[in-house]
Each structure stands twice: as structure tokens, then as C-alpha cells.
């Protein structure tokens, strides 16, 4: 034999009044049962804001379906906790479905619009041609210093040794060359 159901007669009476359409009866129902719904939702969702949203949905459902509550089957607290748990689980499933759908959309858009290899190759060639044109506009000493430092991967000191020039002179050539390259390529200062 099942254990006796513990009910709260005041809440049961208020739920009956809600079922009859009495809006004033909903305040005590809300005060008694919203904390139960919130605790249940928070346990499932682990996010206070999402839990509060779901509690509002649950309490609207309580108002709309108060006539379905049957005190012989369980307490109002149990009924609301069950409604809250179902709604919270539905929210988790809906969020997961949304994330899965968003990921599929991202995957589909990435696969549907692959970067055209030909376009990338043309862009690289155009950029390379512009850099070569601008390098040609430098003085021979600037070009040699810049090329050895940036294309050769040498330090300023190593460039100075290879060019048999003073370190400050090499630094000035590189700086001046880079400034002219920046202007030639139309690079704006940040």
C-alpha cells in the first residue's frame, strides 16, 4: 500500500480556486510553489537565469492546468516539481539541439564555401608583385639591408657584418627602407 500523501490544504484549496478561474487565488499558489519549481530547475539547469525563466513557464502552466492537479495522486509540491523537472529537461534538450543545429550550419557553410585555391594563389602573386615593385623603388643599400634582414632572417648585427657597414648605419637603412615600403604599399599606421 502506498504511503499516505502529505498535502497542504491551503495550497490545494488555492489550486482549486485557480482551476475555477480565480486570479486572486494564484498569489498563494505562486508563493508556496515557485520556490519548489526554482530549486528543481536550478538542479537540472545549473544556471540561475535559465532556471528563473523556466520557473515562469512552469507557473504559467500551473495557472493554465490547475484543474489537472489531483491531490489523491500526490502533493502540490510534487506535482509542481514534476512539471518543473520536465520543463527544465526540455530546455536542456532544446539548447543542445540549438547548439547542434548551429554547429551543423557552421560546418555546412564552411564546406559549402571553401576558399578557392586559385583566388588565394592570385592574391599571393599580386601581393608578391607589389612587394617586389616596392623593393625595386628602394636604394640599393636599403634594398640589400632589408632583404638580408627580412628574407634572409639575419639580425641587424649579422647584416652589418655581411655588408661591412656600421651597425647604426644598417639600422638606419633598414628603418628608412621599411618606411618607404610602407608608403609604397599603402599600409596605414595603426
CSV table of C-alpha atoms in Angstrom, one decimal:
chain,number,residue,atom,x,y,z
A,1,UNK,CA,0.0,0.0,0.0
A,2,UNK,CA,1.5,3.4,-1.0
A,3,UNK,CA,2.4,5.8,1.8
A,4,UNK,CA,-0.2,8.5,2.6
A,5,UNK,CA,0.2,11.7,0.5
A,6,UNK,CA,1.1,14.8,2.5
A,7,UNK,CA,-0.8,17.7,1.2
A,8,UNK,CA,-1.1,21.3,2.1
A,9,UNK,CA,-4.9,22.0,2.4
A,10,UNK,CA,-4.4,25.8,1.9
A,11,UNK,CA,-2.4,25.3,-1.3
A,12,UNK,CA,-4.9,22.6,-2.5
A,13,UNK,CA,-7.8,25.0,-1.9
A,14,UNK,CA,-6.0,27.8,-3.8
A,15,UNK,CA,-5.2,25.4,-6.7
A,16,UNK,CA,-8.9,24.5,-6.8
A,17,UNK,CA,-9.8,28.2,-6.9
A,18,UNK,CA,-7.3,28.7,-9.7
A,19,UNK,CA,-8.9,25.9,-11.6
A,20,UNK,CA,-12.1,27.8,-11.3
A,21,UNK,CA,-10.5,30.9,-12.8
A,22,UNK,CA,-9.9,32.9,-9.6
A,23,UNK,CA,-6.8,35.1,-10.3
A,24,UNK,CA,-6.5,36.2,-6.7
A,25,UNK,CA,-6.0,32.6,-5.6
A,26,UNK,CA,-2.9,32.3,-7.7
A,27,UNK,CA,-0.7,34.5,-5.4
A,28,UNK,CA,-0.6,32.0,-2.5
A,29,UNK,CA,-0.1,29.2,-5.0
A,30,UNK,CA,2.9,31.1,-6.5
A,31,UNK,CA,4.3,31.9,-3.1
A,32,UNK,CA,4.2,28.3,-2.0
A,33,UNK,CA,5.2,26.5,-5.2
A,34,UNK,CA,7.6,28.8,-7.1
A,35,UNK,CA,10.5,28.1,-4.7
A,36,UNK,CA,9.9,24.4,-5.3
A,37,UNK,CA,10.0,24.9,-9.0
A,38,UNK,CA,13.1,27.1,-8.8
A,39,UNK,CA,15.0,24.5,-6.8
A,40,UNK,CA,14.1,21.8,-9.2
A,41,UNK,CA,15.0,23.8,-12.3
A,42,UNK,CA,18.3,25.0,-10.8
A,43,UNK,CA,19.3,21.5,-10.0
A,44,UNK,CA,18.8,20.5,-13.7
A,45,UNK,CA,19.9,23.7,-15.5
A,46,UNK,CA,22.7,24.9,-13.1
A,47,UNK,CA,22.1,28.4,-14.3
A,48,UNK,CA,20.0,30.8,-12.1
A,49,UNK,CA,18.8,32.9,-15.0
A,50,UNK,CA,17.7,30.0,-17.1
A,51,UNK,CA,16.1,28.4,-14.0
A,52,UNK,CA,14.1,31.6,-13.4
A,53,UNK,CA,12.9,31.6,-17.0
A,54,UNK,CA,11.7,28.1,-16.7
A,55,UNK,CA,10.0,28.7,-13.4
A,56,UNK,CA,7.9,31.4,-15.1
A,57,UNK,CA,6.9,28.9,-17.7
A,58,UNK,CA,6.1,26.3,-15.1
A,59,UNK,CA,4.0,28.7,-13.0
A,60,UNK,CA,2.1,29.8,-16.2
A,61,UNK,CA,1.4,26.1,-16.8
A,62,UNK,CA,0.3,25.7,-13.2
A,63,UNK,CA,-2.2,28.5,-13.7
A,64,UNK,CA,-3.4,27.1,-17.0
A,65,UNK,CA,-3.6,23.5,-15.9
A,66,UNK,CA,-4.6,23.8,-12.2
A,67,UNK,CA,-7.7,21.7,-12.9
A,68,UNK,CA,-5.4,18.7,-13.7
A,69,UNK,CA,-4.0,18.6,-10.2
A,70,UNK,CA,-5.2,15.6,-8.3
A,71,UNK,CA,-4.5,15.7,-4.6
A,72,UNK,CA,-5.1,12.0,-4.3
A,73,UNK,CA,-2.1,11.3,-6.5
A,74,UNK,CA,0.4,13.4,-4.7
A,75,UNK,CA,1.1,16.8,-3.1
A,76,UNK,CA,1.0,20.1,-5.0
A,77,UNK,CA,4.8,20.3,-4.3
A,78,UNK,CA,5.4,17.0,-6.0
A,79,UNK,CA,3.2,18.0,-9.0
A,80,UNK,CA,5.0,21.3,-9.5
A,81,UNK,CA,8.4,19.7,-9.0
A,82,UNK,CA,7.5,17.1,-11.7
A,83,UNK,CA,6.3,19.9,-14.1
A,84,UNK,CA,9.5,21.9,-13.4
A,85,UNK,CA,11.8,18.9,-14.0
A,86,UNK,CA,10.1,18.1,-17.3
A,87,UNK,CA,10.3,21.8,-18.4
A,88,UNK,CA,14.0,22.0,-17.3
A,89,UNK,CA,14.9,18.8,-19.2
A,90,UNK,CA,13.1,20.1,-22.2
A,91,UNK,CA,15.1,23.3,-22.0
A,92,UNK,CA,18.4,21.3,-21.8
A,93,UNK,CA,17.4,19.3,-24.8
A,94,UNK,CA,16.3,22.4,-26.8
A,95,UNK,CA,19.6,24.1,-26.0
A,96,UNK,CA,21.6,21.1,-27.1
A,97,UNK,CA,19.5,20.8,-30.3
A,98,UNK,CA,20.1,24.5,-31.0
A,99,UNK,CA,23.9,24.1,-30.5
A,100,UNK,CA,23.9,21.0,-32.7
A,101,UNK,CA,21.9,22.9,-35.4
A,102,UNK,CA,24.3,25.9,-35.2
A,103,UNK,CA,27.3,23.6,-35.5
A,104,UNK,CA,25.8,21.9,-38.5
A,105,UNK,CA,25.1,25.3,-40.1
A,106,UNK,CA,28.7,26.3,-39.5
A,107,UNK,CA,30.0,23.0,-40.8
A,108,UNK,CA,27.8,23.3,-43.9
A,109,UNK,CA,28.7,26.9,-44.6
A,110,UNK,CA,32.4,26.1,-44.2
A,111,UNK,CA,32.1,23.1,-46.5
A,112,UNK,CA,29.8,24.8,-49.0
A,113,UNK,CA,32.1,27.8,-49.4
A,114,UNK,CA,35.7,26.5,-49.5
A,115,UNK,CA,38.3,29.1,-50.2
A,116,UNK,CA,39.2,29.0,-53.8
A,117,UNK,CA,42.8,27.9,-54.2
A,118,UNK,CA,43.1,29.8,-57.5
A,119,UNK,CA,41.9,33.0,-55.8
A,120,UNK,CA,44.4,32.5,-53.0
A,121,UNK,CA,47.2,31.9,-55.5
A,122,UNK,CA,46.4,35.0,-57.5
A,123,UNK,CA,46.2,37.1,-54.3
A,124,UNK,CA,49.6,35.8,-53.2
A,125,UNK,CA,51.1,36.6,-56.6
A,126,UNK,CA,49.7,40.1,-56.7
A,127,UNK,CA,51.0,40.8,-53.2
A,128,UNK,CA,54.4,39.4,-54.1
A,129,UNK,CA,54.5,41.5,-57.3
A,130,UNK,CA,53.6,44.7,-55.3
A,131,UNK,CA,56.3,43.9,-52.7
A,132,UNK,CA,58.9,43.3,-55.5
A,133,UNK,CA,57.9,46.6,-57.2
A,134,UNK,CA,58.2,48.5,-54.0
A,135,UNK,CA,61.6,46.8,-53.1
A,136,UNK,CA,62.8,47.9,-56.5
A,137,UNK,CA,61.9,51.5,-55.6
A,138,UNK,CA,64.4,51.4,-52.6
A,139,UNK,CA,68.0,52.5,-52.9
A,140,UNK,CA,70.4,49.6,-53.5
A,141,UNK,CA,71.8,49.8,-50.0
A,142,UNK,CA,68.3,49.9,-48.4
A,143,UNK,CA,67.1,47.0,-50.5
A,144,UNK,CA,70.1,44.9,-49.7
A,145,UNK,CA,69.8,45.5,-45.9
A,146,UNK,CA,66.0,44.9,-45.9
A,147,UNK,CA,66.3,41.7,-48.0
A,148,UNK,CA,69.0,40.2,-45.8
A,149,UNK,CA,67.2,41.1,-42.6
A,150,UNK,CA,63.7,40.0,-43.5
A,151,UNK,CA,64.1,37.5,-46.3
A,152,UNK,CA,67.4,36.2,-45.1
A,153,UNK,CA,66.4,36.1,-41.4
A,154,UNK,CA,69.6,37.8,-40.3
A,155,UNK,CA,69.9,40.0,-37.2
A,156,UNK,CA,70.9,43.7,-37.6
A,157,UNK,CA,74.4,42.8,-36.4
A,158,UNK,CA,74.7,39.9,-39.0
A,159,UNK,CA,73.6,42.2,-41.8
A,160,UNK,CA,76.2,44.8,-40.7
A,161,UNK,CA,78.9,42.2,-40.8
A,162,UNK,CA,77.9,40.9,-44.2
A,163,UNK,CA,77.6,44.4,-45.7
A,164,UNK,CA,80.8,45.5,-43.9
A,165,UNK,CA,78.9,48.5,-42.5
A,166,UNK,CA,78.5,50.1,-39.1
A,167,UNK,CA,75.5,48.7,-37.1
A,168,UNK,CA,73.8,52.1,-36.7
A,169,UNK,CA,74.1,52.6,-40.4
A,170,UNK,CA,72.5,49.3,-41.2
A,171,UNK,CA,69.7,50.0,-38.7
A,172,UNK,CA,69.0,53.4,-40.4
A,173,UNK,CA,69.0,51.8,-43.9
A,174,UNK,CA,66.5,49.1,-42.7
A,175,UNK,CA,64.3,51.6,-40.9
A,176,UNK,CA,64.3,54.0,-43.9
A,177,UNK,CA,63.7,51.2,-46.3
A,178,UNK,CA,60.8,49.9,-44.3
A,179,UNK,CA,59.2,53.3,-44.1
A,180,UNK,CA,59.5,53.6,-47.9
A,181,UNK,CA,58.0,50.2,-48.3
A,182,UNK,CA,55.1,51.0,-46.0
A,183,UNK,CA,54.4,54.2,-48.0
A,184,UNK,CA,54.7,52.4,-51.4
A,185,UNK,CA,52.4,49.5,-50.3
A,186,UNK,CA,49.9,51.9,-48.9
A,187,UNK,CA,50.0,50.5,-45.4
A,188,UNK,CA,48.3,52.8,-42.9
A,189,UNK,CA,49.8,53.4,-39.5
A,190,UNK,CA,47.7,51.9,-36.6
